[in-house]
Coordinates of C-alpha atoms in Angstrom, one line a residue:
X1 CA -55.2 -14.1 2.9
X2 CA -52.0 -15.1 2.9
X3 CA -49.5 -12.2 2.6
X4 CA -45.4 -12.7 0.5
X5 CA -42.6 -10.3 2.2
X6 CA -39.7 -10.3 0.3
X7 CA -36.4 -9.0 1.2
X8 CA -34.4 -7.3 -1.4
X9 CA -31.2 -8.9 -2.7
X10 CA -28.3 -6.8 -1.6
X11 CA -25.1 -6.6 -3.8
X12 CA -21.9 -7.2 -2.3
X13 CA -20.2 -3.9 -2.6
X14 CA -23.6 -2.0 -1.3
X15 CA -24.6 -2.3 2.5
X16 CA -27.8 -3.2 3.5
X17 CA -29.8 -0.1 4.7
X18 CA -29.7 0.8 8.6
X19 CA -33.7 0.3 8.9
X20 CA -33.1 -3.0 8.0
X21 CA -30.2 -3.8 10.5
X22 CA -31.6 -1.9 13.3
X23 CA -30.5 -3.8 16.6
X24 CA -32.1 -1.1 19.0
X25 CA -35.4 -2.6 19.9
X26 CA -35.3 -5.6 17.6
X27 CA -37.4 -8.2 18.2
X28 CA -36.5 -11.9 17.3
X29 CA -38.8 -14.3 15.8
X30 CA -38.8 -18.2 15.6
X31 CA -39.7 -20.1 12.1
X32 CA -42.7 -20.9 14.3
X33 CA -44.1 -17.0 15.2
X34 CA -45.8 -15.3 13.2
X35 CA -44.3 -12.0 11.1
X36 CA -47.0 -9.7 11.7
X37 CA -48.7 -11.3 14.7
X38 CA -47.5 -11.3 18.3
X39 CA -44.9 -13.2 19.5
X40 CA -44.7 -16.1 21.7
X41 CA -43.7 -13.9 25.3
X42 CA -41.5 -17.7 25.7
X43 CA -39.4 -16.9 22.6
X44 CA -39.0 -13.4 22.8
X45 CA -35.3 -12.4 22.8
X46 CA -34.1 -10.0 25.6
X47 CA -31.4 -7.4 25.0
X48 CA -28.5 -6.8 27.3
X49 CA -26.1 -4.1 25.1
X50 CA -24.6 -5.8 22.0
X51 CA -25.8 -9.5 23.2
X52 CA -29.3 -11.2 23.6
X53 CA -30.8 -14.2 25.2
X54 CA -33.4 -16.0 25.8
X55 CA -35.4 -16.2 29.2
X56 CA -34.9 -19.6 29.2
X57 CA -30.8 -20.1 28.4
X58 CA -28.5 -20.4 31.2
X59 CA -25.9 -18.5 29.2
X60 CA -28.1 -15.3 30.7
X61 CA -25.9 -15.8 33.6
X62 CA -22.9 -14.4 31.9
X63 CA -25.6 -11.8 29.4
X64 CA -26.8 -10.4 32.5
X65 CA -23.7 -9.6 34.2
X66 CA -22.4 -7.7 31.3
X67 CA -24.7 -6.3 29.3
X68 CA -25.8 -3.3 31.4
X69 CA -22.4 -2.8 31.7
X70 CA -22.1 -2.4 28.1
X71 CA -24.8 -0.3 27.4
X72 CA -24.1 2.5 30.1
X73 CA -20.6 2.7 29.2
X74 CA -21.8 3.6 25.8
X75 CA -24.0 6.7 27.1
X76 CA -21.5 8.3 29.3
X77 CA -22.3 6.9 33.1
X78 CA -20.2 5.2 34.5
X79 CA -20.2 1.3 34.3
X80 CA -21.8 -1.0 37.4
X81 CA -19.2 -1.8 39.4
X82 CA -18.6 -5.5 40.1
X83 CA -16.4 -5.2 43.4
X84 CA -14.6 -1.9 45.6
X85 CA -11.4 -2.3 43.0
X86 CA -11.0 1.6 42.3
X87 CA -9.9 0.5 38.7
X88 CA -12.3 -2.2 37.3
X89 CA -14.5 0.8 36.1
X90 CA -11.5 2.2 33.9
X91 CA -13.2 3.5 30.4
X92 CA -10.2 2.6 28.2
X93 CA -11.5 3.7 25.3
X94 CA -11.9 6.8 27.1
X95 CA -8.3 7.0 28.6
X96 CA -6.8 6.1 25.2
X97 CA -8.3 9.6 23.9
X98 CA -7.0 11.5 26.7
X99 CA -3.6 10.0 27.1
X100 CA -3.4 10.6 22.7
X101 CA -4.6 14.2 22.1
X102 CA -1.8 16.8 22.6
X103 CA -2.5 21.1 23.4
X104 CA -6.0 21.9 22.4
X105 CA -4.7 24.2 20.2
X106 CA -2.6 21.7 18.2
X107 CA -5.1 19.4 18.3
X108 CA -8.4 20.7 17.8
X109 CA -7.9 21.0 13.7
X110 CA -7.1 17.6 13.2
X111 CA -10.1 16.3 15.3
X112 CA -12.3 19.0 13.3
X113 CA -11.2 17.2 9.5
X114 CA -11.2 14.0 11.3
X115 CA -14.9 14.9 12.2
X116 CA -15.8 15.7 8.9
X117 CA -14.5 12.7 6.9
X118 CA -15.8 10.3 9.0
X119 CA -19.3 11.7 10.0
X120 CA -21.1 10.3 7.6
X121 CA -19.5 6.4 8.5
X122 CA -20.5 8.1 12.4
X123 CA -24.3 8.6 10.9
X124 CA -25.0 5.7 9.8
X125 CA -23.1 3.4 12.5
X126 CA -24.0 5.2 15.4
X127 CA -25.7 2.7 18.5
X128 CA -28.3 6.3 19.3
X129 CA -29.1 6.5 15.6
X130 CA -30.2 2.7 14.9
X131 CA -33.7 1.7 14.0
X132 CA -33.7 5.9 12.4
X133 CA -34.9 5.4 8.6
X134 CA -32.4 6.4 6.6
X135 CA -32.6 9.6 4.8
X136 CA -29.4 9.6 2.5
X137 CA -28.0 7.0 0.4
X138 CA -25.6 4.8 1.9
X139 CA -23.2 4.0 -1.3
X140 CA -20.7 6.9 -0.3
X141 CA -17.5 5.1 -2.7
X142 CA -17.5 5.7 -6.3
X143 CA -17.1 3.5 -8.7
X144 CA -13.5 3.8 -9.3
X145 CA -12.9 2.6 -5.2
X146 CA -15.6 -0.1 -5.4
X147 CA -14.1 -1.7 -8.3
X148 CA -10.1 -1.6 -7.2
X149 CA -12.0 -3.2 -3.8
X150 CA -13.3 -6.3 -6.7
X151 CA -10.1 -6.4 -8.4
X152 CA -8.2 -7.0 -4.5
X153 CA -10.8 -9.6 -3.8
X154 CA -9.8 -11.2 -6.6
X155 CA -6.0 -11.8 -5.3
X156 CA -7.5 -12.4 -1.9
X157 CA -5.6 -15.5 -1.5
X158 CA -2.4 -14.2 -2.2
X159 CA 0.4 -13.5 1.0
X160 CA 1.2 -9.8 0.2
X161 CA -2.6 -8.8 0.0
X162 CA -2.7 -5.2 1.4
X163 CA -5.4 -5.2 3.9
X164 CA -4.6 -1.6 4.9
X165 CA -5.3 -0.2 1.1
X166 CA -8.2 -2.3 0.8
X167 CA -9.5 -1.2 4.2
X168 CA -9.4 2.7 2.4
X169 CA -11.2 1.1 -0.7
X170 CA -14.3 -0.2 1.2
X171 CA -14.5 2.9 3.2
X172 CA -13.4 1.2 6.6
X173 CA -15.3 -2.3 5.9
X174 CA -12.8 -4.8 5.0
X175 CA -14.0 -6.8 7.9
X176 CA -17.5 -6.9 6.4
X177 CA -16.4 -7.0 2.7
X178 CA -13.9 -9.6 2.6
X179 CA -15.6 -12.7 5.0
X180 CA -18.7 -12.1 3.3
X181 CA -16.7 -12.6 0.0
X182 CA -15.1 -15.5 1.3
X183 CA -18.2 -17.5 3.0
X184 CA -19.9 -17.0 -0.4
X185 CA -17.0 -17.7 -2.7
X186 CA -16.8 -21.0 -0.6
X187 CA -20.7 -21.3 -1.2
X188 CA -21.3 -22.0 2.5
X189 CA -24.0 -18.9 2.1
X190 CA -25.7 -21.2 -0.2
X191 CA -24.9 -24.6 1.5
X192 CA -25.6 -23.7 5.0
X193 CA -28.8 -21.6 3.4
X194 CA -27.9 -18.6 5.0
X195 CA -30.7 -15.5 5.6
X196 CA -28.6 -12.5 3.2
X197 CA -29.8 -10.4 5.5
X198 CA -28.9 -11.8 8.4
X199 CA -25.7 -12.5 7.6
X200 CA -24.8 -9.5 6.6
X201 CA -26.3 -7.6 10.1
X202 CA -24.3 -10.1 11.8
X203 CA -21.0 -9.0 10.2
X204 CA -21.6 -5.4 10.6
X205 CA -22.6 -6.1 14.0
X206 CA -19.2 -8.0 14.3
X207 CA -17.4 -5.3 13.1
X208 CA -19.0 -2.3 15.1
X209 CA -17.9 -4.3 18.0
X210 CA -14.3 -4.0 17.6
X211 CA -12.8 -0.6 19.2
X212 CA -11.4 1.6 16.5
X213 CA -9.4 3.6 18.7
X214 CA -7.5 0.5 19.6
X215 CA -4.4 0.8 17.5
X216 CA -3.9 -3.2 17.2
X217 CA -7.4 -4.9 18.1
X218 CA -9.2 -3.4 15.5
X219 CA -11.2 -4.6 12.2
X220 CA -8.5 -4.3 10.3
X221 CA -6.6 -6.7 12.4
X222 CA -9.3 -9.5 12.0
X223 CA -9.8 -9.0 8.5
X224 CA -5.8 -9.3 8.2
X225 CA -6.2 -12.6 10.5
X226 CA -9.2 -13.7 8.0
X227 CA -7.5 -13.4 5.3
X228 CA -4.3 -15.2 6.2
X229 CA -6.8 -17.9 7.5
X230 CA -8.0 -18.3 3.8
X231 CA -4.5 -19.0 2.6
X232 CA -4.0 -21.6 5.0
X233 CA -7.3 -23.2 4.5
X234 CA -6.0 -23.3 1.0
X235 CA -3.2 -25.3 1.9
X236 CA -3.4 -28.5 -0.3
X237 CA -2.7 -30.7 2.8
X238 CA -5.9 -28.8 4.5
X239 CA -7.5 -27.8 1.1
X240 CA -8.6 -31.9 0.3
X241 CA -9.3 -33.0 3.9
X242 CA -11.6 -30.4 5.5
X243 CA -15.4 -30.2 4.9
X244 CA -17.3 -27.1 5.0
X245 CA -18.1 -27.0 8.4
X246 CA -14.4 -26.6 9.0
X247 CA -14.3 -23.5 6.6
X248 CA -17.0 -22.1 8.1
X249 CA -16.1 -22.5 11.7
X250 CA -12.1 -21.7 10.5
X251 CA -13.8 -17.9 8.4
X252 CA -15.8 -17.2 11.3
X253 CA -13.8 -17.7 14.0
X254 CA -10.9 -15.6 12.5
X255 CA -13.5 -12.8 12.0
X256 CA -14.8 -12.8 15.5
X257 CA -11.5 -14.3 17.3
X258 CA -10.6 -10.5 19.4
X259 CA -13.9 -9.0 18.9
X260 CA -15.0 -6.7 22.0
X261 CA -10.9 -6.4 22.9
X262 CA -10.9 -3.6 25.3
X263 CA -7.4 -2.5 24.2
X264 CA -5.2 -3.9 27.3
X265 CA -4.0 -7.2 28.2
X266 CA -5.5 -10.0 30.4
X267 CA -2.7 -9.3 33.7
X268 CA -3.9 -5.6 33.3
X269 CA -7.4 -6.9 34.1
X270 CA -6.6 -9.9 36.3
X271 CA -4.3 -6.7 38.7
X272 CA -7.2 -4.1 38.4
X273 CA -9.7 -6.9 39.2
X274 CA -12.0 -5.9 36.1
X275 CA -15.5 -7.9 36.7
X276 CA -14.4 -9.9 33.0
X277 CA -11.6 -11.1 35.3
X278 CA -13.8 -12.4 37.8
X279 CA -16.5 -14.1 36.0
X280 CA -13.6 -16.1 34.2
X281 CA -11.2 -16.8 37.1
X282 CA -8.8 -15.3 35.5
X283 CA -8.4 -18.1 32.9
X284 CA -8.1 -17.2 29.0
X285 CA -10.3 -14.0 30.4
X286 CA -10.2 -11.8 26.6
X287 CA -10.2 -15.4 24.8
X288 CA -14.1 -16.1 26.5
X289 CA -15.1 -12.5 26.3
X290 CA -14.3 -12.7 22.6
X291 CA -16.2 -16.0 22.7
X292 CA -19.0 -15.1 24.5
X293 CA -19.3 -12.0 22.0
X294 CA -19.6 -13.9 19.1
X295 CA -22.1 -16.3 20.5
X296 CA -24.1 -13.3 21.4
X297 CA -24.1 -11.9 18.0
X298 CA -24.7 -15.2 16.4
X299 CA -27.7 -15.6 18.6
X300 CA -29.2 -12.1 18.0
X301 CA -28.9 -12.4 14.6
X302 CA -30.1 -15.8 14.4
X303 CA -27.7 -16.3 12.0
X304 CA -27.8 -20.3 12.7
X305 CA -31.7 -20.2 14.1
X306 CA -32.8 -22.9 11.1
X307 CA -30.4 -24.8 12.0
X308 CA -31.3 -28.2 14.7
X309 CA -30.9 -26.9 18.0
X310 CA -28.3 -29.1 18.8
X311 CA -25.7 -28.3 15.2
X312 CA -26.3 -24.5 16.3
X313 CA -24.7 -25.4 20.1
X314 CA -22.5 -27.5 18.8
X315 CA -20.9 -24.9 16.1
X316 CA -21.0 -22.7 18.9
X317 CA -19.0 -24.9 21.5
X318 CA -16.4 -25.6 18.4
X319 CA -16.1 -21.6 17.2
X320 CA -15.2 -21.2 21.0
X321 CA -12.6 -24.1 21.4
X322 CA -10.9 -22.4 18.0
X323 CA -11.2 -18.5 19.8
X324 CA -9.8 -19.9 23.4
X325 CA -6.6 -21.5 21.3
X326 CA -5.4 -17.8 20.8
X327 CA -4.4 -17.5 24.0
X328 CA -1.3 -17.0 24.0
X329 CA -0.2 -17.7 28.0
X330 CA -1.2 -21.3 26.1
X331 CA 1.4 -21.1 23.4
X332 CA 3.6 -23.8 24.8
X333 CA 0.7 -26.0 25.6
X334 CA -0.7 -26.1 22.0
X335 CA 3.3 -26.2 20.4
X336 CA 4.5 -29.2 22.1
X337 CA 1.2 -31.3 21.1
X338 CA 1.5 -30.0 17.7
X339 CA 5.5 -30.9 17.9
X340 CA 4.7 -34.4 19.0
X341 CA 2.1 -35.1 16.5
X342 CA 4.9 -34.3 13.8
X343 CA 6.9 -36.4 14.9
X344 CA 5.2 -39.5 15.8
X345 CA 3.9 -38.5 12.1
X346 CA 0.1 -39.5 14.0
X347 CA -1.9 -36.7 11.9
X348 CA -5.4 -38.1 10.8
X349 CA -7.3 -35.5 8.6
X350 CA -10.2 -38.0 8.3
X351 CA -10.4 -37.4 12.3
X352 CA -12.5 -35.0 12.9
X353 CA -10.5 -34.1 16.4
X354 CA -7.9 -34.0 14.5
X355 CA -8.8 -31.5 11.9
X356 CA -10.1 -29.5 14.5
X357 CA -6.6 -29.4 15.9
X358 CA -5.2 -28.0 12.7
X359 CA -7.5 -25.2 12.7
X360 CA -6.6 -24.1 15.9
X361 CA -2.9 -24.4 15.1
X362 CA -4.0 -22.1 12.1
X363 CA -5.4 -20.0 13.7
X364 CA -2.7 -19.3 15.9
X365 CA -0.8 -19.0 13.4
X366 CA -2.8 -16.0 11.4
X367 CA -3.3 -14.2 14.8
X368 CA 0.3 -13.6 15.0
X369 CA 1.2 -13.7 11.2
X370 CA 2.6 -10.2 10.8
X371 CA 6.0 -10.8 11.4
X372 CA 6.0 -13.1 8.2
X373 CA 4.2 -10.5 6.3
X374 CA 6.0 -8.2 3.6
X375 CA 8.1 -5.7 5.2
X376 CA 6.0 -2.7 4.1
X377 CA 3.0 -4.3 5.8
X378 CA 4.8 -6.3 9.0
X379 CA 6.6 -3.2 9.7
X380 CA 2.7 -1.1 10.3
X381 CA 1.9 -3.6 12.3
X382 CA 4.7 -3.5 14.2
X383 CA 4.1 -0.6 15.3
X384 CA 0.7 -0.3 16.3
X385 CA 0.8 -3.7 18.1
X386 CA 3.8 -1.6 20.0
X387 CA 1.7 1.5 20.0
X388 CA -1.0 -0.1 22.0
X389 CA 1.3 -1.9 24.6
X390 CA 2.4 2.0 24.9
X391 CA -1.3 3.1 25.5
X392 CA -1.4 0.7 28.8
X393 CA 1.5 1.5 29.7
X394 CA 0.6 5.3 29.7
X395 CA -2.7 3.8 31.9
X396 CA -0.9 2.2 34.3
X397 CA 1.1 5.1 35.2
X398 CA -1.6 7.5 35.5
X399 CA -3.4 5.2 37.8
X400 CA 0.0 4.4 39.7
X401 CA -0.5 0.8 38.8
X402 CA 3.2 -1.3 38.2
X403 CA 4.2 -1.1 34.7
X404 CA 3.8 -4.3 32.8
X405 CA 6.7 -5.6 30.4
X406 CA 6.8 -4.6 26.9
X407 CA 4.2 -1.6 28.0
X408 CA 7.0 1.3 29.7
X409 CA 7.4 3.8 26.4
X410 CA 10.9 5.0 27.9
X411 CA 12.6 1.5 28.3
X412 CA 11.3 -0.3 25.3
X413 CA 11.5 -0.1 21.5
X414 CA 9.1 -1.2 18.5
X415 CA 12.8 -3.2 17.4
X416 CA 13.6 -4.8 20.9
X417 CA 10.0 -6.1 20.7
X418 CA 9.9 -7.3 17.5
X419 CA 13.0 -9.2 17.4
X420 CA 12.3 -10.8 21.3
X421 CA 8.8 -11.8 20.0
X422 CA 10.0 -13.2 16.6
X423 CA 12.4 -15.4 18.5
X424 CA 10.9 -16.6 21.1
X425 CA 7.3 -17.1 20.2
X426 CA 6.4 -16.6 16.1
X427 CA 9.5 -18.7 14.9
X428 CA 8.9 -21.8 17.0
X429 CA 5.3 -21.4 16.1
X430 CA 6.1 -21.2 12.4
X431 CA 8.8 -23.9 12.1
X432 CA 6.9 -26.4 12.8
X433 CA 4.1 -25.1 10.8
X434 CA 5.9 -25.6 8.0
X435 CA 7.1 -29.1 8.8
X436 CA 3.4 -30.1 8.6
X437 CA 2.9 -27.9 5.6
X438 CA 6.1 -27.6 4.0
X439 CA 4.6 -25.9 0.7
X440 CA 5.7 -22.3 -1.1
X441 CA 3.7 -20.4 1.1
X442 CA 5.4 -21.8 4.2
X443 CA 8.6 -20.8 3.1
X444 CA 7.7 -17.4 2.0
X445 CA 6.8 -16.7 5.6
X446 CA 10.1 -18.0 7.0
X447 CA 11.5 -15.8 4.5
X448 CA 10.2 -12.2 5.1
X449 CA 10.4 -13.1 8.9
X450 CA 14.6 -13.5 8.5
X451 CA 14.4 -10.4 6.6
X452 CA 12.1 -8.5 8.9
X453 CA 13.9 -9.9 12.0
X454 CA 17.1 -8.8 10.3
X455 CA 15.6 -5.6 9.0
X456 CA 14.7 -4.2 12.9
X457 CA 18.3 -5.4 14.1
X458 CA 19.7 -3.0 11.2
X459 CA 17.5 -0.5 12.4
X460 CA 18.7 -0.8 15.8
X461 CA 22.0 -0.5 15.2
X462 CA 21.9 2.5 13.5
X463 CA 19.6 4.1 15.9
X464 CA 22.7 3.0 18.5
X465 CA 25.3 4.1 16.8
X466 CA 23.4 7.5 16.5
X467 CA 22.6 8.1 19.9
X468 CA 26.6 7.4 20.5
X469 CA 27.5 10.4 18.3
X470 CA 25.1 12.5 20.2
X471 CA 26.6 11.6 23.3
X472 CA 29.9 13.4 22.5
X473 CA 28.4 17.1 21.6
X474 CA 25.9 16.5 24.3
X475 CA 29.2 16.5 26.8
X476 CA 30.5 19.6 25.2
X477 CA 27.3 21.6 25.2
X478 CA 26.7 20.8 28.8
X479 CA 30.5 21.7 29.3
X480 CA 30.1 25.3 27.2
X481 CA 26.2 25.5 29.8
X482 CA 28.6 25.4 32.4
X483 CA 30.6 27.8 31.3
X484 CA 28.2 30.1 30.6
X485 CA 26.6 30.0 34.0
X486 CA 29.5 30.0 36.0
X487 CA 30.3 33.3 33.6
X488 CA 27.1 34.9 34.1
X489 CA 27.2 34.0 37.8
X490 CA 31.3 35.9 37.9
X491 CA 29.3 38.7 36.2
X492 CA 26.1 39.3 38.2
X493 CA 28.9 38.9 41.4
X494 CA 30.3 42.1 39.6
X495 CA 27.0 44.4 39.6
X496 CA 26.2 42.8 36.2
X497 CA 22.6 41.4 35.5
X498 CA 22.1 38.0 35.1
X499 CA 20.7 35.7 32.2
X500 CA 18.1 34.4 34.6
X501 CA 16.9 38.1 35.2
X502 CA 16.0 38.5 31.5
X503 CA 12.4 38.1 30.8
X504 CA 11.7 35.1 28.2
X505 CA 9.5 37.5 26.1
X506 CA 12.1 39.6 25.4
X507 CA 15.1 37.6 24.3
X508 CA 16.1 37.9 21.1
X509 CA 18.2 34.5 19.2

């Protein structure tokens, strides 16, 4: 007897049930094994943390290495350690927390309504709680926030898209939301014959992998990154020349392009010789994790399974080459070929090498977009990109490690920053981007970039100016402290009682 399963078509606003996701345990099958019968032990998929292999792929090299890693870290012990480094075991995530909470008293009622807004996102996300049947409904939003979410989507494509407010609409998924929205409003779901529910596990597997308590390599930050990728894509020069291969390789590869960012730089983990450091030799070491990560994911979920074994390695090989051309200790590399091909005016878009060269130039480009961004929403990510060079910062001292640049709170600024990194790396980047696409959108990004440059030297100058007036009644009120102690010295000289003798608790202003 021959027996039909059928999956249930899942809406886009409603996410697909836990049960059906459930990575714990999961088994993947072949077209060739049977559903309900046993598996072939050959095709069986092993798990190592978030990323699977198969017995027979050398890639287990790098799988086995970091995967056990993974999944301790997540319960609480402490990770394998790779060499005698006293800080390649440093739980960042972990640190972060610390280093961020205040008093336990002025703390502890924030992290109690933190805890209950978000337990229910906690419930049904949680890595201990996966493969659990679910026994609430998962469609927490309304219908007033799911439809402002469609109405968003529907302006997706335009430069001062909010990705913060449409992160709040979809209840922390705008990762999920809008590249699933995009693949299928590209038809590649259809085209490529994408499994629904694959797809979807995949991009909720995607984004449970980036660190929420990062305050910069988050989510958010890749669905900002996806979504400035879409406008580029759109880019008539672009728009007519690549095929759907490109989109899909351009979408995914903005979506996956930090995923698994641990929060800290690659120099903090070449100097605290982290094990990620090692396996890479300290070449482009976050740009292959994040690879590696996605490759993982894509393999797990079997996303591309249907496809011929050699187009699923090959999309593999090309999402990689597009994720490794983020790197930005290769900035200067990837500008001066870009600045030469401009102006030998050599540019083939019916090459496909070529093409492939755009996309990593757009991609650059989105990764370090927010300068060019509206001030409202350049001006947020200014800060947390600043916030989290803080955060390491605040880990290097604690450990006694040196301090690297950009990352000392006390001799940096969220302006200085801005304005050295808008100079030196996003407007070279962008100038020429707009001499091969010299369109309406590439001069709406030079524009809010002069303004926003010019915006953080206004606000420097005023904090200046501000600190200068201080200085003055700071001189006089250490003068008049002076005073007053060389007074109350004269007087406790005289059989008087000094200030020093006073209790605190009894003082009165």
């Amino acid at each position: 007897m021959e027996v039909c399963y059928q999956l249930p078509v899942l809406p886009l606003d409603r996410p697909v049930p836990k049960h059906v996701l459930s990575r714990r345990g999961a088994i993947s099958f072949s077209s060739s094994s049977s559903l309900f019968g046993a598996p072939d032990p050959r095709q069986l998929s092993q798990r190592r943390g978030a990323i699977s292999y198969d017995s027979s792929d050398q890639t287990a090299l790098y799988i086995r290495m970091l995967g056990d890693v993974r999944v301790r870290s997540q319960v609480g012990f402490e990770p394998e350690r790779r060499s005698s480094h006293p800080y390649q075991c440093i739980d960042f995530r972990t640190l972060h927390t610390r280093l961020g909470c205040g008093s336990a008293a002025d703390s502890a009622p924030e992290r109690r309504v933190h805890r209950l807004l978000s337990f229910q996102r906690y419930l049904h996300s949680s890595r201990l709680l996966r493969g659990i049947p679910q026994q609430i409904p998962l469609h927490l939003l309304d219908e007033d926030y799911t439809g402002q979410a469609r109405c968003m989507l529907e302006k997706v494509g335009t430069w001062n898209f909010d990705i913060f407010l449409f992160d709040k609409l979809t209840n922390g998924n705008s990762l999920i939301t809008l590249t699933f929205h995009l693949l299928n409003q590209y038809g590649l779901v259809e085209l490529f014959q994408l499994d629904m529910v694959k797809l979807w596990r995949f991009l909720v597997m995607v984004q449970e992998d980036y660190h929420s308590d990062n305050p910069y390599h988050n989510a958010v930050h890749a669905a900002d990154v996806t979504q400035a990728m879409y406008c580029y894509l759109r880019e008539p020069i672009l728009a007519k020349s690549l095929t759907s291969c490109d989109i899909i390789l351009g979408l995914l590869a903005a979506a996956t392009h930090d995923l698994d960012h641990p929060g800290v730089n690659q120099p903090f983990l070449i100097k605290t010789d982290h094990y990620l450091s090692t396996l890479y030799r300290n070449t482009s070491v976050l740009e292959n994790h994040h690879w590696k990560s996605a490759v993982g994911l894509l393999r797990e979920t079997g996303l591309f399974s249907h496809l011929p074994a050699e187009d699923s390695l090959n999309m593999e090989r090309e999402l990689g080459s597009l994720i490794l051309a983020t790197d930005i200790s290769r900035q200067n590399d990837y500008l001066s070929r870009f600045r030469l091909h401009l102006d030998q005016g050599n540019l083939c878009l019916s090459n496909a090498s070529h093409r492939h060269f755009l996309l990593q130039m757009a991609l650059k480009c989105a990764d370090i977009c927010n300068p060019c961004r509206p001030w409202e929403l350049s001006k947020q990510w200014s800060e947390k990109v600043t916030e989290e060079f803080f955060q390491q910062g605040d880990i290097e001292k604690k450990h006694k490690l040196e301090v690297s640049p950009l990352c000392d709170r006390q001799a940096n600024s969220v302006g200085n920053i801005q304005i050295g990194f808008m100079t030196y790396v996003a407007e070279p980047l962008f100038a020429e981007w707009a001499r091969f696409s010299d369109t309406r959108l590439s001069q709406t990004m030079l524009g809010h970039m002069g303004l926003n440059k010019a915006s953080w030297g206004s606000l420097l100058q005023e904090q200046t100016s501000v600190s200068e007036e201080a200085e003055p009644s700071t001189s006089g009120a250490n003068t008049q402290a002076a005073a007053a102690r060389r007074d109350g010295n004269a007087a406790t000289t005289a059989g008087g009682t000094s200030s020093k003798e006073i209790p605190q608790g009894s003082r009165k202003s």
